[in-house]
PDB file of C-alpha atoms in Angstrom:
ATOM      1  CA  UNK A 521     -24.381  48.228 -53.202  1.00 59.00           C
ATOM      2  CA  UNK A 522     -21.254  47.960 -51.052  1.00 68.00           C
ATOM      3  CA  UNK A 523     -19.796  44.549 -50.218  1.00 84.00           C
ATOM      4  CA  UNK A 524     -18.854  45.757 -46.728  1.00 92.00           C
ATOM      5  CA  UNK A 525     -21.156  44.232 -44.071  1.00 96.00           C
ATOM      6  CA  UNK A 526     -23.489  46.736 -42.460  1.00 97.00           C
ATOM      7  CA  UNK A 527     -22.708  45.122 -39.094  1.00 98.00           C
ATOM      8  CA  UNK A 528     -19.736  42.905 -38.382  1.00 98.00           C
ATOM      9  CA  UNK A 529     -19.083  41.677 -34.841  1.00 98.00           C
ATOM     10  CA  UNK A 530     -16.439  39.025 -34.253  1.00 97.00           C
ATOM     11  CA  UNK A 531     -15.970  37.399 -30.839  1.00 97.00           C
ATOM     12  CA  UNK A 532     -17.117  40.532 -29.015  1.00 97.00           C
ATOM     13  CA  UNK A 533     -17.079  40.479 -25.225  1.00 97.00           C
ATOM     14  CA  UNK A 534     -18.444  42.952 -22.698  1.00 97.00           C
ATOM     15  CA  UNK A 535     -18.588  42.727 -18.919  1.00 97.00           C
ATOM     16  CA  UNK A 536     -20.081  44.900 -16.219  1.00 96.00           C
ATOM     17  CA  UNK A 537     -18.059  44.080 -13.146  1.00 94.00           C
ATOM     18  CA  UNK A 538     -18.404  40.351 -12.591  1.00 93.00           C
ATOM     19  CA  UNK A 539     -21.379  40.032 -14.927  1.00 94.00           C
ATOM     20  CA  UNK A 540     -20.507  39.100 -18.488  1.00 95.00           C
ATOM     21  CA  UNK A 541     -23.116  40.473 -20.882  1.00 96.00           C
ATOM     22  CA  UNK A 542     -21.448  39.325 -24.119  1.00 97.00           C
ATOM     23  CA  UNK A 543     -19.268  36.228 -24.177  1.00 96.00           C
ATOM     24  CA  UNK A 544     -17.742  36.122 -27.663  1.00 96.00           C
ATOM     25  CA  UNK A 545     -20.673  37.257 -29.773  1.00 97.00           C
ATOM     26  CA  UNK A 546     -20.338  37.132 -33.564  1.00 97.00           C
ATOM     27  CA  UNK A 547     -22.990  38.762 -35.756  1.00 97.00           C
ATOM     28  CA  UNK A 548     -22.970  39.848 -39.390  1.00 97.00           C
ATOM     29  CA  UNK A 549     -25.642  41.864 -41.211  1.00 97.00           C
ATOM     30  CA  UNK A 550     -25.134  41.923 -44.960  1.00 95.00           C
ATOM     31  CA  UNK A 551     -25.895  44.962 -47.160  1.00 94.00           C
ATOM     32  CA  UNK A 552     -29.577  45.129 -48.105  1.00 93.00           C
ATOM     33  CA  UNK A 553     -30.552  42.485 -45.543  1.00 95.00           C
ATOM     34  CA  UNK A 554     -33.258  42.435 -42.879  1.00 97.00           C
ATOM     35  CA  UNK A 555     -31.655  40.560 -39.994  1.00 97.00           C
ATOM     36  CA  UNK A 556     -33.808  39.393 -37.093  1.00 95.00           C
ATOM     37  CA  UNK A 557     -32.077  39.481 -33.695  1.00 95.00           C
ATOM     38  CA  UNK A 558     -33.886  37.342 -31.144  1.00 91.00           C
ATOM     39  CA  UNK A 559     -33.512  36.476 -27.498  1.00 87.00           C
ATOM     40  CA  UNK A 560     -35.205  37.160 -24.157  1.00 82.00           C
ATOM     41  CA  UNK A 561     -34.430  39.960 -21.729  1.00 83.00           C
ATOM     42  CA  UNK A 562     -30.949  39.563 -20.320  1.00 86.00           C
ATOM     43  CA  UNK A 563     -29.585  37.638 -23.315  1.00 89.00           C
ATOM     44  CA  UNK A 564     -27.370  40.534 -24.465  1.00 94.00           C
ATOM     45  CA  UNK A 565     -29.413  42.196 -27.224  1.00 94.00           C
ATOM     46  CA  UNK A 566     -29.460  45.667 -25.664  1.00 93.00           C
ATOM     47  CA  UNK A 567     -25.737  45.554 -24.880  1.00 96.00           C
ATOM     48  CA  UNK A 568     -25.061  44.603 -28.499  1.00 97.00           C
ATOM     49  CA  UNK A 569     -27.118  47.510 -29.795  1.00 96.00           C
ATOM     50  CA  UNK A 570     -25.409  49.980 -27.456  1.00 96.00           C
ATOM     51  CA  UNK A 571     -22.029  48.856 -28.759  1.00 98.00           C
ATOM     52  CA  UNK A 572     -23.222  49.296 -32.343  1.00 98.00           C
ATOM     53  CA  UNK A 573     -24.443  52.810 -31.471  1.00 97.00           C
ATOM     54  CA  UNK A 574     -21.127  53.754 -29.878  1.00 96.00           C
ATOM     55  CA  UNK A 575     -22.706  54.140 -26.444  1.00 96.00           C
ATOM     56  CA  UNK A 576     -20.601  51.328 -24.972  1.00 97.00           C
ATOM     57  CA  UNK A 577     -17.050  50.248 -25.740  1.00 96.00           C
ATOM     58  CA  UNK A 578     -16.575  46.502 -26.068  1.00 97.00           C
ATOM     59  CA  UNK A 579     -13.856  44.786 -24.035  1.00 97.00           C
ATOM     60  CA  UNK A 580     -12.456  42.472 -26.708  1.00 97.00           C
ATOM     61  CA  UNK A 581     -13.108  41.249 -30.212  1.00 97.00           C
ATOM     62  CA  UNK A 582     -13.852  43.244 -33.376  1.00 97.00           C
ATOM     63  CA  UNK A 583     -16.803  45.571 -33.890  1.00 97.00           C
ATOM     64  CA  UNK A 584     -17.542  47.371 -37.148  1.00 97.00           C
ATOM     65  CA  UNK A 585     -20.581  49.271 -38.396  1.00 98.00           C
ATOM     66  CA  UNK A 586     -20.588  50.175 -42.111  1.00 97.00           C
ATOM     67  CA  UNK A 587     -16.875  49.424 -42.086  1.00 96.00           C
ATOM     68  CA  UNK A 588     -16.165  51.872 -39.228  1.00 97.00           C
ATOM     69  CA  UNK A 589     -15.409  51.576 -35.527  1.00 97.00           C
ATOM     70  CA  UNK A 590     -18.680  52.378 -33.719  1.00 97.00           C
ATOM     71  CA  UNK A 591     -16.805  53.841 -30.737  1.00 97.00           C
ATOM     72  CA  UNK A 592     -14.137  55.899 -32.517  1.00 97.00           C
ATOM     73  CA  UNK A 593     -16.308  56.923 -35.471  1.00 97.00           C
ATOM     74  CA  UNK A 594     -19.616  57.410 -33.664  1.00 95.00           C
ATOM     75  CA  UNK A 595     -20.266  60.953 -34.952  1.00 93.00           C
ATOM     76  CA  UNK A 596     -19.821  59.974 -38.599  1.00 94.00           C
ATOM     77  CA  UNK A 597     -21.832  56.779 -38.204  1.00 95.00           C
ATOM     78  CA  UNK A 598     -24.797  58.517 -36.602  1.00 93.00           C
ATOM     79  CA  UNK A 599     -25.299  60.437 -39.839  1.00 92.00           C
ATOM     80  CA  UNK A 600     -25.462  57.126 -41.712  1.00 94.00           C
ATOM     81  CA  UNK A 601     -27.733  55.110 -39.432  1.00 96.00           C
ATOM     82  CA  UNK A 602     -31.071  55.485 -37.646  1.00 95.00           C
ATOM     83  CA  UNK A 603     -32.051  53.951 -34.319  1.00 96.00           C
ATOM     84  CA  UNK A 604     -35.574  53.321 -33.042  1.00 96.00           C
ATOM     85  CA  UNK A 605     -35.806  52.130 -29.400  1.00 95.00           C
ATOM     86  CA  UNK A 606     -38.738  50.311 -27.877  1.00 92.00           C
ATOM     87  CA  UNK A 607     -39.732  53.281 -25.715  1.00 93.00           C
ATOM     88  CA  UNK A 608     -39.222  56.644 -27.405  1.00 95.00           C
ATOM     89  CA  UNK A 609     -38.700  59.803 -25.331  1.00 94.00           C
ATOM     90  CA  UNK A 610     -39.472  63.125 -27.039  1.00 96.00           C
ATOM     91  CA  UNK A 611     -39.073  66.801 -26.158  1.00 96.00           C
ATOM     92  CA  UNK A 612     -42.458  67.549 -24.562  1.00 96.00           C
ATOM     93  CA  UNK A 613     -42.827  71.081 -25.963  1.00 96.00           C
ATOM     94  CA  UNK A 614     -42.000  70.163 -29.556  1.00 97.00           C
ATOM     95  CA  UNK A 615     -44.722  69.041 -31.922  1.00 97.00           C
ATOM     96  CA  UNK A 616     -44.430  65.620 -33.513  1.00 97.00           C
ATOM     97  CA  UNK A 617     -43.563  67.217 -36.844  1.00 97.00           C
ATOM     98  CA  UNK A 618     -40.814  69.337 -35.270  1.00 97.00           C
ATOM     99  CA  UNK A 619     -39.338  66.261 -33.579  1.00 97.00           C
ATOM    100  CA  UNK A 620     -39.330  64.357 -36.880  1.00 96.00           C
ATOM    101  CA  UNK A 621     -37.586  67.257 -38.647  1.00 94.00           C
ATOM    102  CA  UNK A 622     -35.004  67.523 -35.874  1.00 94.00           C
ATOM    103  CA  UNK A 623     -34.183  63.819 -36.030  1.00 93.00           C
ATOM    104  CA  UNK A 624     -33.818  64.015 -39.807  1.00 91.00           C
ATOM    105  CA  UNK A 625     -31.560  67.077 -39.660  1.00 89.00           C
ATOM    106  CA  UNK A 626     -29.330  65.378 -37.085  1.00 86.00           C
ATOM    107  CA  UNK A 627     -28.819  62.607 -39.633  1.00 85.00           C
ATOM    108  CA  UNK A 628     -28.002  65.126 -42.346  1.00 77.00           C
ATOM    109  CA  UNK A 629     -30.766  63.980 -44.652  1.00 72.00           C
ATOM    110  CA  UNK A 630     -34.220  65.252 -45.430  1.00 71.00           C
ATOM    111  CA  UNK A 631     -36.913  63.908 -47.732  1.00 82.00           C
ATOM    112  CA  UNK A 632     -39.996  66.088 -47.138  1.00 88.00           C
ATOM    113  CA  UNK A 633     -42.167  64.161 -49.583  1.00 93.00           C
ATOM    114  CA  UNK A 634     -41.326  60.841 -47.938  1.00 93.00           C
ATOM    115  CA  UNK A 635     -41.856  62.400 -44.510  1.00 94.00           C
ATOM    116  CA  UNK A 636     -45.341  63.604 -45.438  1.00 96.00           C
ATOM    117  CA  UNK A 637     -46.234  60.259 -47.001  1.00 96.00           C
ATOM    118  CA  UNK A 638     -45.228  58.398 -43.837  1.00 97.00           C
ATOM    119  CA  UNK A 639     -47.105  60.810 -41.575  1.00 97.00           C
ATOM    120  CA  UNK A 640     -50.246  60.016 -43.547  1.00 97.00           C
ATOM    121  CA  UNK A 641     -49.592  56.273 -43.627  1.00 96.00           C
ATOM    122  CA  UNK A 642     -49.046  56.100 -39.875  1.00 97.00           C
ATOM    123  CA  UNK A 643     -52.008  58.385 -39.178  1.00 96.00           C
ATOM    124  CA  UNK A 644     -50.010  60.814 -37.016  1.00 97.00           C
ATOM    125  CA  UNK A 645     -51.073  64.371 -36.179  1.00 97.00           C
ATOM    126  CA  UNK A 646     -47.743  66.237 -36.591  1.00 97.00           C
ATOM    127  CA  UNK A 647     -49.149  69.445 -35.057  1.00 97.00           C
ATOM    128  CA  UNK A 648     -49.814  67.951 -31.626  1.00 97.00           C
ATOM    129  CA  UNK A 649     -47.316  68.493 -28.822  1.00 97.00           C
ATOM    130  CA  UNK A 650     -45.216  65.474 -27.921  1.00 96.00           C
ATOM    131  CA  UNK A 651     -46.407  65.641 -24.312  1.00 96.00           C
ATOM    132  CA  UNK A 652     -49.913  64.750 -25.514  1.00 97.00           C
ATOM    133  CA  UNK A 653     -48.786  61.661 -27.422  1.00 97.00           C
ATOM    134  CA  UNK A 654     -49.479  58.108 -26.369  1.00 96.00           C
ATOM    135  CA  UNK A 655     -46.664  55.563 -26.387  1.00 95.00           C
ATOM    136  CA  UNK A 656     -47.790  54.383 -29.808  1.00 95.00           C
ATOM    137  CA  UNK A 657     -47.665  57.896 -31.261  1.00 96.00           C
ATOM    138  CA  UNK A 658     -44.168  58.457 -29.846  1.00 97.00           C
ATOM    139  CA  UNK A 659     -43.096  55.266 -31.615  1.00 97.00           C
ATOM    140  CA  UNK A 660     -44.608  56.602 -34.829  1.00 97.00           C
ATOM    141  CA  UNK A 661     -42.518  59.770 -34.592  1.00 97.00           C
ATOM    142  CA  UNK A 662     -39.286  57.781 -34.298  1.00 97.00           C
ATOM    143  CA  UNK A 663     -40.295  55.350 -37.041  1.00 97.00           C
ATOM    144  CA  UNK A 664     -41.259  58.116 -39.470  1.00 97.00           C
ATOM    145  CA  UNK A 665     -38.001  59.981 -38.818  1.00 96.00           C
ATOM    146  CA  UNK A 666     -35.967  56.798 -39.349  1.00 95.00           C
ATOM    147  CA  UNK A 667     -37.809  55.616 -42.451  1.00 95.00           C
ATOM    148  CA  UNK A 668     -37.773  59.079 -44.064  1.00 94.00           C
ATOM    149  CA  UNK A 669     -34.032  59.528 -43.497  1.00 91.00           C
ATOM    150  CA  UNK A 670     -31.754  58.406 -46.306  1.00 89.00           C
ATOM    151  CA  UNK A 671     -29.549  56.276 -44.070  1.00 93.00           C
ATOM    152  CA  UNK A 672     -27.724  53.059 -44.879  1.00 95.00           C
ATOM    153  CA  UNK A 673     -28.563  51.128 -41.712  1.00 97.00           C
ATOM    154  CA  UNK A 674     -31.599  50.977 -39.430  1.00 97.00           C
ATOM    155  CA  UNK A 675     -31.212  49.588 -35.907  1.00 97.00           C
ATOM    156  CA  UNK A 676     -34.700  48.744 -34.658  1.00 97.00           C
ATOM    157  CA  UNK A 677     -35.247  47.593 -31.072  1.00 95.00           C
ATOM    158  CA  UNK A 678     -38.891  46.594 -30.502  1.00 93.00           C
ATOM    159  CA  UNK A 679     -39.873  49.343 -32.977  1.00 94.00           C
ATOM    160  CA  UNK A 680     -43.631  48.672 -33.043  1.00 93.00           C
ATOM    161  CA  UNK A 681     -44.140  48.544 -29.286  1.00 90.00           C
ATOM    162  CA  UNK A 682     -47.483  50.222 -28.606  1.00 90.00           C
ATOM    163  CA  UNK A 683     -48.712  50.179 -32.195  1.00 92.00           C
ATOM    164  CA  UNK A 684     -52.057  48.671 -33.141  1.00 92.00           C
ATOM    165  CA  UNK A 685     -52.314  45.835 -35.739  1.00 90.00           C
ATOM    166  CA  UNK A 686     -53.140  48.241 -38.573  1.00 92.00           C
ATOM    167  CA  UNK A 687     -50.012  50.292 -37.923  1.00 94.00           C
ATOM    168  CA  UNK A 688     -48.019  47.071 -37.576  1.00 92.00           C
ATOM    169  CA  UNK A 689     -49.103  46.182 -41.118  1.00 92.00           C
ATOM    170  CA  UNK A 690     -47.996  49.619 -42.349  1.00 94.00           C
ATOM    171  CA  UNK A 691     -44.638  49.110 -40.663  1.00 95.00           C
ATOM    172  CA  UNK A 692     -44.123  45.777 -42.405  1.00 94.00           C
ATOM    173  CA  UNK A 693     -44.905  47.325 -45.793  1.00 94.00           C
ATOM    174  CA  UNK A 694     -42.450  50.143 -45.140  1.00 95.00           C
ATOM    175  CA  UNK A 695     -39.672  47.747 -44.117  1.00 95.00           C
ATOM    176  CA  UNK A 696     -40.204  45.738 -47.292  1.00 92.00           C
ATOM    177  CA  UNK A 697     -39.775  48.979 -49.261  1.00 91.00           C
ATOM    178  CA  UNK A 698     -36.598  49.895 -47.386  1.00 92.00           C
ATOM    179  CA  UNK A 699     -35.127  46.479 -48.145  1.00 90.00           C
ATOM    180  CA  UNK A 700     -35.878  46.937 -51.860  1.00 91.00           C
ATOM    181  CA  UNK A 701     -33.871  50.178 -51.726  1.00 91.00           C
ATOM    182  CA  UNK A 702     -30.819  48.161 -50.655  1.00 91.00           C
ATOM    183  CA  UNK A 703     -30.641  49.443 -47.098  1.00 94.00           C
ATOM    184  CA  UNK A 704     -29.797  47.165 -44.167  1.00 97.00           C
ATOM    185  CA  UNK A 705     -31.912  46.549 -41.077  1.00 97.00           C
ATOM    186  CA  UNK A 706     -31.133  44.891 -37.751  1.00 98.00           C
ATOM    187  CA  UNK A 707     -34.511  44.116 -36.198  1.00 97.00           C
ATOM    188  CA  UNK A 708     -34.754  43.094 -32.556  1.00 93.00           C
ATOM    189  CA  UNK A 709     -38.342  42.124 -31.729  1.00 86.00           C
ATOM    190  CA  UNK A 710     -40.417  39.953 -29.424  1.00 82.00           C
ATOM    191  CA  UNK A 711     -43.115  39.747 -32.127  1.00 82.00           C
ATOM    192  CA  UNK A 712     -42.028  36.501 -33.735  1.00 83.00           C
ATOM    193  CA  UNK A 713     -44.585  36.744 -36.545  1.00 84.00           C
ATOM    194  CA  UNK A 714     -43.086  40.125 -37.471  1.00 89.00           C
ATOM    195  CA  UNK A 715     -39.575  38.714 -37.693  1.00 90.00           C
ATOM    196  CA  UNK A 716     -40.798  35.663 -39.568  1.00 87.00           C
ATOM    197  CA  UNK A 717     -42.531  37.879 -42.138  1.00 90.00           C
ATOM    198  CA  UNK A 718     -39.677  40.346 -42.641  1.00 93.00           C
ATOM    199  CA  UNK A 719     -36.296  38.800 -41.876  1.00 94.00           C
ATOM    200  CA  UNK A 720     -33.971  37.349 -44.496  1.00 94.00           C
ATOM    201  CA  UNK A 721     -31.715  36.024 -41.751  1.00 95.00           C
ATOM    202  CA  UNK A 722     -32.288  35.307 -38.068  1.00 93.00           C
ATOM    203  CA  UNK A 723     -29.778  35.154 -35.232  1.00 94.00           C
ATOM    204  CA  UNK A 724     -30.737  33.719 -31.843  1.00 91.00           C
ATOM    205  CA  UNK A 725     -28.723  34.986 -28.873  1.00 93.00           C
ATOM    206  CA  UNK A 726     -28.384  33.230 -25.549  1.00 89.00           C
ATOM    207  CA  UNK A 727     -26.212  34.297 -22.609  1.00 90.00           C
ATOM    208  CA  UNK A 728     -24.218  36.713 -24.726  1.00 94.00           C
ATOM    209  CA  UNK A 729     -23.503  34.334 -27.620  1.00 95.00           C
ATOM    210  CA  UNK A 730     -25.269  33.788 -30.940  1.00 94.00           C
ATOM    211  CA  UNK A 731     -26.287  30.129 -30.795  1.00 90.00           C
ATOM    212  CA  UNK A 732     -27.993  29.867 -34.198  1.00 87.00           C
ATOM    213  CA  UNK A 733     -27.849  32.058 -37.299  1.00 92.00           C
ATOM    214  CA  UNK A 734     -29.153  31.616 -40.823  1.00 90.00           C
ATOM    215  CA  UNK A 735     -32.212  31.957 -43.012  1.00 88.00           C
ATOM    216  CA  UNK A 736     -35.469  30.547 -41.675  1.00 81.00           C
ATOM    217  CA  UNK A 737     -35.239  27.726 -44.196  1.00 78.00           C
ATOM    218  CA  UNK A 738     -31.750  26.899 -42.972  1.00 79.00           C
ATOM    219  CA  UNK A 739     -32.841  26.982 -39.330  1.00 79.00           C
ATOM    220  CA  UNK A 740     -36.011  24.973 -39.756  1.00 69.00           C
ATOM    221  CA  UNK A 741     -34.040  21.745 -40.032  1.00 66.00           C
ATOM    222  CA  UNK A 742     -33.398  22.194 -36.310  1.00 64.00           C
ATOM    223  CA  UNK A 743     -36.999  21.416 -35.366  1.00 67.00           C
ATOM    224  CA  UNK A 744     -39.615  18.888 -36.405  1.00 77.00           C
ATOM    225  CA  UNK A 745     -42.410  19.336 -38.934  1.00 86.00           C
ATOM    226  CA  UNK A 746     -45.932  18.882 -37.530  1.00 87.00           C
ATOM    227  CA  UNK A 747     -48.100  16.541 -39.606  1.00 92.00           C
ATOM    228  CA  UNK A 748     -51.851  15.932 -39.399  1.00 93.00           C
ATOM    229  CA  UNK A 749     -53.528  13.321 -41.588  1.00 92.00           C
ATOM    230  CA  UNK A 750     -56.918  11.738 -42.025  1.00 90.00           C
ATOM    231  CA  UNK A 751     -57.293   8.357 -43.745  1.00 89.00           C
ATOM    232  CA  UNK A 752     -60.096   7.381 -46.094  1.00 85.00           C
ATOM    233  CA  UNK A 753     -60.574   4.162 -44.124  1.00 79.00           C
ATOM    234  CA  UNK A 754     -59.673   3.611 -40.459  1.00 71.00           C
ATOM    235  CA  UNK A 755     -56.419   1.737 -40.048  1.00 75.00           C
ATOM    236  CA  UNK A 756     -54.166   0.751 -37.185  1.00 82.00           C
ATOM    237  CA  UNK A 757     -51.314   3.124 -37.963  1.00 89.00           C
ATOM    238  CA  UNK A 758     -50.423   4.449 -34.518  1.00 88.00           C
ATOM    239  CA  UNK A 759     -48.063   1.631 -33.626  1.00 87.00           C
ATOM    240  CA  UNK A 760     -46.545   1.650 -37.114  1.00 90.00           C
ATOM    241  CA  UNK A 761     -45.762   5.355 -36.811  1.00 92.00           C
ATOM    242  CA  UNK A 762     -44.381   4.972 -33.310  1.00 90.00           C
ATOM    243  CA  UNK A 763     -41.924   2.427 -34.645  1.00 91.00           C
ATOM    244  CA  UNK A 764     -40.864   4.593 -37.582  1.00 93.00           C
ATOM    245  CA  UNK A 765     -37.505   6.420 -37.338  1.00 92.00           C
ATOM    246  CA  UNK A 766     -37.859  10.192 -37.078  1.00 89.00           C
ATOM    247  CA  UNK A 767     -41.490  10.126 -35.842  1.00 92.00           C
ATOM    248  CA  UNK A 768     -42.413  11.579 -32.438  1.00 88.00           C
ATOM    249  CA  UNK A 769     -45.464  12.420 -30.303  1.00 87.00           C
ATOM    250  CA  UNK A 770     -47.952  10.257 -32.219  1.00 92.00           C
ATOM    251  CA  UNK A 771     -51.577  10.546 -31.136  1.00 90.00           C
ATOM    252  CA  UNK A 772     -55.040  10.218 -32.634  1.00 89.00           C
ATOM    253  CA  UNK A 773     -58.258  12.097 -31.958  1.00 86.00           C
ATOM    254  CA  UNK A 774     -61.600  12.072 -33.766  1.00 83.00           C
ATOM    255  CA  UNK A 775     -60.115  10.211 -36.721  1.00 84.00           C
ATOM    256  CA  UNK A 776     -57.180  12.638 -37.153  1.00 90.00           C
ATOM    257  CA  UNK A 777     -53.659  11.307 -36.660  1.00 93.00           C
ATOM    258  CA  UNK A 778     -51.063  13.847 -35.561  1.00 91.00           C
ATOM    259  CA  UNK A 779     -47.318  13.519 -35.083  1.00 92.00           C
ATOM    260  CA  UNK A 780     -44.049  15.380 -35.536  1.00 87.00           C
ATOM    261  CA  UNK A 781     -41.362  14.311 -37.972  1.00 89.00           C
ATOM    262  CA  UNK A 782     -37.648  15.044 -38.190  1.00 84.00           C
ATOM    263  CA  UNK A 783     -36.689  16.844 -41.392  1.00 78.00           C
ATOM    264  CA  UNK A 784     -34.117  14.284 -42.505  1.00 81.00           C
ATOM    265  CA  UNK A 785     -36.688  11.454 -42.305  1.00 88.00           C
ATOM    266  CA  UNK A 786     -39.554  13.249 -44.079  1.00 88.00           C
ATOM    267  CA  UNK A 787     -39.101  11.596 -47.518  1.00 90.00           C
ATOM    268  CA  UNK A 788     -39.290   8.091 -46.032  1.00 92.00           C
ATOM    269  CA  UNK A 789     -42.226   9.026 -43.774  1.00 92.00           C
ATOM    270  CA  UNK A 790     -44.193  10.556 -46.635  1.00 91.00           C
ATOM    271  CA  UNK A 791     -43.547   7.473 -48.744  1.00 91.00           C
ATOM    272  CA  UNK A 792     -44.850   5.283 -45.925  1.00 91.00           C
ATOM    273  CA  UNK A 793     -48.120   7.144 -45.400  1.00 91.00           C
ATOM    274  CA  UNK A 794     -48.781   7.586 -49.142  1.00 88.00           C
ATOM    275  CA  UNK A 795     -49.789   3.914 -49.286  1.00 85.00           C
ATOM    276  CA  UNK A 796     -52.457   4.314 -46.605  1.00 90.00           C
ATOM    277  CA  UNK A 797     -55.195   6.023 -48.594  1.00 88.00           C
ATOM    278  CA  UNK A 798     -54.822   9.529 -47.234  1.00 90.00           C
ATOM    279  CA  UNK A 799     -57.971  11.700 -47.370  1.00 91.00           C
ATOM    280  CA  UNK A 800     -56.260  14.869 -46.136  1.00 92.00           C
ATOM    281  CA  UNK A 801     -52.805  15.842 -44.983  1.00 92.00           C
ATOM    282  CA  UNK A 802     -51.341  19.020 -43.503  1.00 92.00           C
ATOM    283  CA  UNK A 803     -47.604  19.504 -42.954  1.00 87.00           C
ATOM    284  CA  UNK A 804     -46.596  22.579 -40.949  1.00 83.00           C
ATOM    285  CA  UNK A 805     -42.929  23.601 -40.823  1.00 76.00           C
ATOM    286  CA  UNK A 806     -41.533  24.625 -37.434  1.00 73.00           C
ATOM    287  CA  UNK A 807     -42.269  28.194 -36.422  1.00 73.00           C
ATOM    288  CA  UNK A 808     -39.791  30.737 -35.181  1.00 74.00           C
ATOM    289  CA  UNK A 809     -41.289  30.246 -31.726  1.00 74.00           C
ATOM    290  CA  UNK A 810     -40.388  26.554 -31.843  1.00 73.00           C
ATOM    291  CA  UNK A 811     -36.846  27.414 -32.890  1.00 72.00           C
ATOM    292  CA  UNK A 812     -36.535  29.769 -29.929  1.00 76.00           C
ATOM    293  CA  UNK A 813     -37.968  27.208 -27.530  1.00 74.00           C
ATOM    294  CA  UNK A 814     -35.248  24.843 -28.679  1.00 71.00           C
ATOM    295  CA  UNK A 815     -32.829  27.111 -26.825  1.00 67.00           C
ATOM    296  CA  UNK A 816     -34.998  28.670 -24.128  1.00 72.00           C
ATOM    297  CA  UNK A 817     -37.635  26.085 -23.307  1.00 64.00           C
ATOM    298  CA  UNK A 818     -35.552  23.182 -22.134  1.00 52.00           C
ATOM    299  CA  UNK A 819     -34.974  22.325 -18.471  1.00 42.00           C
ATOM    300  CA  UNK A 820     -32.301  24.398 -16.837  1.00 42.00           C
ATOM    301  CA  UNK A 821     -33.282  27.656 -18.485  1.00 43.00           C
ATOM    302  CA  UNK A 822     -33.529  30.416 -15.916  1.00 40.00           C
ATOM    303  CA  UNK A 823     -36.731  32.345 -15.351  1.00 37.00           C
ATOM    304  CA  UNK A 824     -34.961  35.558 -16.320  1.00 39.00           C
ATOM    305  CA  UNK A 825     -34.166  34.093 -19.737  1.00 40.00           C
ATOM    306  CA  UNK A 826     -37.820  33.238 -20.329  1.00 37.00           C
ATOM    307  CA  UNK A 827     -39.076  36.778 -19.815  1.00 35.00           C
TER     308      UNK A 827
END
């Protein structure tokens, strides 16, 4: 496996007239990594992907894909990467199978056995004309072509848009297999559970800048753990908890005490409640949604950013 990052953006800027889409964005995808790329519409995700595909030229900073310049070396790079957009357009008179074969030939790689396996897994009729396909079936064509191609990097932008839950599960299994092969994936998705299940690393973009990046375990220190506990015997613990450092939002209902706790104070909090005769306790780490809301849910966030 090469030590060269699959994607390496350093302080990249891009403006469209007076509107700045990227304001010094830095992003690195390591070889063999699934990297989740998160942010609402208008945050700069699509502009970033277009730069990586060589469709846009950045204004300043450094941009490299597989060690190459995505603008100057676009032709070479497109034989080494696969892109799946969130809304796939196909040639209406080609069958699904013909479209898959065309995509694979354009990338200079063909694995007929893998192609056939994926067609069966995604339950696609390859003999049907593309004009008869639903949105979900068009997505399947692009996904099959990308996953069957022997490329080094997959750029996936809402790749399962229109797929049902069963096909979503197939997609997740396939991505896990691709990662085991040492290939790199940049996954932009609004399905937070999908990113949480697949991504080794997550980057959160806001207003053209990556504001947080790291593994989920590294990022979870940024939000509180939710704790629910039930005591064997009723006790007056609400006021005690409210006066404990690192404890927030304490409330009780039907004998269950619930609160949130800051990560750095968890050892002391757990020591405190261990002396209370706990009958049951559930500790839930912060979700990816909570991490996103840290940046997009606070007052002052624009409505466009919340879409």
